[in-house]
XYZ file of C-alpha atoms in Angstrom:
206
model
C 36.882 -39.012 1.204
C 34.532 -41.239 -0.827
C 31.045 -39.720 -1.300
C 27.967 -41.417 -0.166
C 26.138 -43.706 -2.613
C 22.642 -42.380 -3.483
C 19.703 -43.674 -2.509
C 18.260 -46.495 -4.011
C 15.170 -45.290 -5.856
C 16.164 -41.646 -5.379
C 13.687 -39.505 -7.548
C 14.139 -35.959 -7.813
C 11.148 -34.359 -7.780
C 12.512 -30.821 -7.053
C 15.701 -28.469 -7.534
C 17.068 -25.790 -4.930
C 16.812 -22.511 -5.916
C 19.801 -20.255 -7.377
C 20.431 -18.559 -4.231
C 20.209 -21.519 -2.306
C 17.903 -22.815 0.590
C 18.277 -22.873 4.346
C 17.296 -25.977 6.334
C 15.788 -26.653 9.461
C 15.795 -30.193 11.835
C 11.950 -29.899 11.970
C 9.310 -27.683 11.070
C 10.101 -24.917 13.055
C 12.455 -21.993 12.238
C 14.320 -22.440 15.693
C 15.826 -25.529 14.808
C 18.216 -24.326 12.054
C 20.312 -26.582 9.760
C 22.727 -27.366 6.803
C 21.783 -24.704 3.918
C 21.403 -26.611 0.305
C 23.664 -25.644 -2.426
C 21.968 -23.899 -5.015
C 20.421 -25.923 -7.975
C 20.751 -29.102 -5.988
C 18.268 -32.175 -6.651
C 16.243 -33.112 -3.780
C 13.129 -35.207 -3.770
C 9.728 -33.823 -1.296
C 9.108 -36.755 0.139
C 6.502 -34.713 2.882
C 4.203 -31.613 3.085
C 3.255 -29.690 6.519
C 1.814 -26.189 5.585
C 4.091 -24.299 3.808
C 7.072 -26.691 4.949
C 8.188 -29.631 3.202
C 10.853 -32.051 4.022
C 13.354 -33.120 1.043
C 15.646 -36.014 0.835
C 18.739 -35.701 -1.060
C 20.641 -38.622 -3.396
C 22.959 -39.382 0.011
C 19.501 -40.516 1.938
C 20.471 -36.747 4.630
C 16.666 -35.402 4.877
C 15.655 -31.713 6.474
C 12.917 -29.303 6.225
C 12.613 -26.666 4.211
C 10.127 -23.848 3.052
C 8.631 -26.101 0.098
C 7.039 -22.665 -1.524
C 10.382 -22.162 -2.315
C 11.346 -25.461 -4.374
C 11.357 -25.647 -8.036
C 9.248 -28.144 -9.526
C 11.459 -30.870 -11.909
C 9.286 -31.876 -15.058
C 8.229 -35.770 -14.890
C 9.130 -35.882 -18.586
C 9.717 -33.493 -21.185
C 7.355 -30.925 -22.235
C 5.598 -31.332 -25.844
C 5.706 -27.760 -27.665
C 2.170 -26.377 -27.875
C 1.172 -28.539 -24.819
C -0.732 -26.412 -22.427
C 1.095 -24.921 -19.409
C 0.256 -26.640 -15.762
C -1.681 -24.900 -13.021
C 1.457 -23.544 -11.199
C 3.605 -22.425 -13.960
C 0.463 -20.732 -16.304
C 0.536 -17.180 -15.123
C -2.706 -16.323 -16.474
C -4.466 -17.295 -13.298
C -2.395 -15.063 -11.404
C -2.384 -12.129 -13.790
C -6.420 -12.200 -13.821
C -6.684 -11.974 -9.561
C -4.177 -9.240 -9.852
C -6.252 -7.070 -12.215
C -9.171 -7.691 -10.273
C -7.936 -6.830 -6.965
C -6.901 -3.897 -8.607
C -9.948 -2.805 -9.828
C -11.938 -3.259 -6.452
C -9.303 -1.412 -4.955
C -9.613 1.719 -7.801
C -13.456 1.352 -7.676
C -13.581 1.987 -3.647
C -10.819 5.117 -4.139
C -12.720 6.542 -6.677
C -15.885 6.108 -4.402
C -13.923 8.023 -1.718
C -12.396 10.670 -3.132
C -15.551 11.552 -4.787
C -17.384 11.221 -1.306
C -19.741 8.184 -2.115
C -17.865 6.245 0.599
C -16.655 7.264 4.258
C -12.996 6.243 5.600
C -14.877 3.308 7.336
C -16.488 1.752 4.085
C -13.178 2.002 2.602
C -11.699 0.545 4.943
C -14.514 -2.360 5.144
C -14.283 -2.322 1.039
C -10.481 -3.200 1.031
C -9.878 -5.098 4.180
C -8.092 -8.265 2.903
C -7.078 -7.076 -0.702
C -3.144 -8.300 -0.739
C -1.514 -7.065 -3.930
C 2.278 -6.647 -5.511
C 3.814 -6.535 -9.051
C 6.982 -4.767 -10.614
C 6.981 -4.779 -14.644
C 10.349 -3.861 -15.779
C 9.830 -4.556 -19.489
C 9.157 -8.074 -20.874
C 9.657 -9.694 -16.936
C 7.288 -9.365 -14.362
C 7.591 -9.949 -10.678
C 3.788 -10.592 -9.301
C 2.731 -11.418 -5.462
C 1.041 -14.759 -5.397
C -1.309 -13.763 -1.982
C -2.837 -17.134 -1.775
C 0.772 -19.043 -1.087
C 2.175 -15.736 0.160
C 5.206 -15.609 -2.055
C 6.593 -13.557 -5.026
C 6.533 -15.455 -8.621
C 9.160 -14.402 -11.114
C 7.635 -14.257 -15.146
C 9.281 -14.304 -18.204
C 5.737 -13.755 -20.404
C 4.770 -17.589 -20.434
C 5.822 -19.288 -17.260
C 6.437 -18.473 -13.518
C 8.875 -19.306 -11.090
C 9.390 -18.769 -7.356
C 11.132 -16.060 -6.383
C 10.663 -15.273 -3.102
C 8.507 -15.500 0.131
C 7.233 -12.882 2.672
C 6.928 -15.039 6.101
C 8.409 -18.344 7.572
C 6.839 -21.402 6.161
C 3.853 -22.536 8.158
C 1.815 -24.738 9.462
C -1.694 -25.255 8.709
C -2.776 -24.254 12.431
C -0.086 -21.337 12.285
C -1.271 -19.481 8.954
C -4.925 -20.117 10.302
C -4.450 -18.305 13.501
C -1.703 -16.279 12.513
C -3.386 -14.742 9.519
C -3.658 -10.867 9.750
C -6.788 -10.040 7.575
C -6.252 -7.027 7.011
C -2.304 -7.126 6.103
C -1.270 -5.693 2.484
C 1.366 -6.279 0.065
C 3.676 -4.482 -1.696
C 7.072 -4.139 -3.508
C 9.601 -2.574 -2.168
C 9.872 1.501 -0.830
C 12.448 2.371 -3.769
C 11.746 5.263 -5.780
C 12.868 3.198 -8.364
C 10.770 -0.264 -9.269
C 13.234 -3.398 -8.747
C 12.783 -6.753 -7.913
C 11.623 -7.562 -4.208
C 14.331 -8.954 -2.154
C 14.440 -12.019 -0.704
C 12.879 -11.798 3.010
C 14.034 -14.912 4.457
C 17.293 -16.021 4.114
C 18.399 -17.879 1.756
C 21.907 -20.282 2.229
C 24.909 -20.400 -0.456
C 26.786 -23.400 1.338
C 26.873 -27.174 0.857
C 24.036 -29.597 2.915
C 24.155 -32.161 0.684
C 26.763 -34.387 3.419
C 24.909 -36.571 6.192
């Protein structure tokens, strides 16, 4: 069977992740298609919320959960040239250690009786905070796009997400203020595991 000629003017602008991606007809997780193969070239040629809708080189389009995607470099990177806002984990690292601290400043005012159960709980409502070090790599919980980032030391990838994509209206009505974060219940620190699912087949065919 011959394969489908690309697109003309095809531009990747993202690759699949390793595990894969599942798709969906529309923005809405009951409308279930084609998973992409992992590592696969699609362009995002729309945002809605957390979804985004990818073309491939063959012209077949779906949605996906774009907080998944990996970003393709528009050209190559000069060495010494300053990382970009997503892939710096600096940012990141710095809300982490100060949600941390808020969070150790209110315990210490509890257990040492400065504080009642209900100022605690007033102190901390919101604070959404996750992150496994297993020597040199780093798994951190990005709270503001409500996904876990993978780091190596200098850059950070996606990795994972904790809720179907969104829309605007959705995460805006749907947000629980109070909801925490954190890895996983093993005794033992590993990565966090994937929460939606991700696909290993091919969805690359119109």
């Amino acid at each position: 069977m011959t394969e489908p000629a690309a697109v003309p003017g095809f531009s990747p602008t993202h690759v699949v992740p390793g595990d894969g991606l599942p798709t969906w007809q529309a923005p809405d997780v009951s409308s279930p298609s084609a998973p992409l193969d992992p590592f696969l070239p699609v362009e995002l040629v729309d945002r809605r919320g957390d979804w985004g809708r990818i073309m491939c080189a063959n012209g077949w389009t779906a949605w996906v959960d774009g907080r998944l995607l990996v970003a393709v470099p528009q050209a190559p990177p000069s060495a010494g040239q300053p990382l970009d806002r997503t892939s710096d984990p600096q940012p990141l690292l710095a809300r982490a250690e100060e949600v941390l601290s808020q969070y150790r400043r209110a315990a210490d005012k509890l257990a040492t009786g400065r504080a009642d159960r209900e100022t605690f709980r007033r102190r901390t409502r919101g604070m959404r905070l996750g992150m496994v070090v297993d020597g040199e790599t780093l798994w951190l919980y990005d709270a503001e796009h409500e996904r876990w980032v993978y780091c190596d030391g200098a850059q950070l990838a996606p990795f994972a997400v904790t809720a179907p994509p969104q829309t605007p209206r959705e995460s805006s009505s749907q947000q629980e203020p109070g909801r925490t974060t954190a890895p996983g219940r093993s005794a033992t620190p590993a990565p966090p595991t994937q929460i939606t699912e991700t696909g290993h087949g091919r969805g690359t065919s119109a």
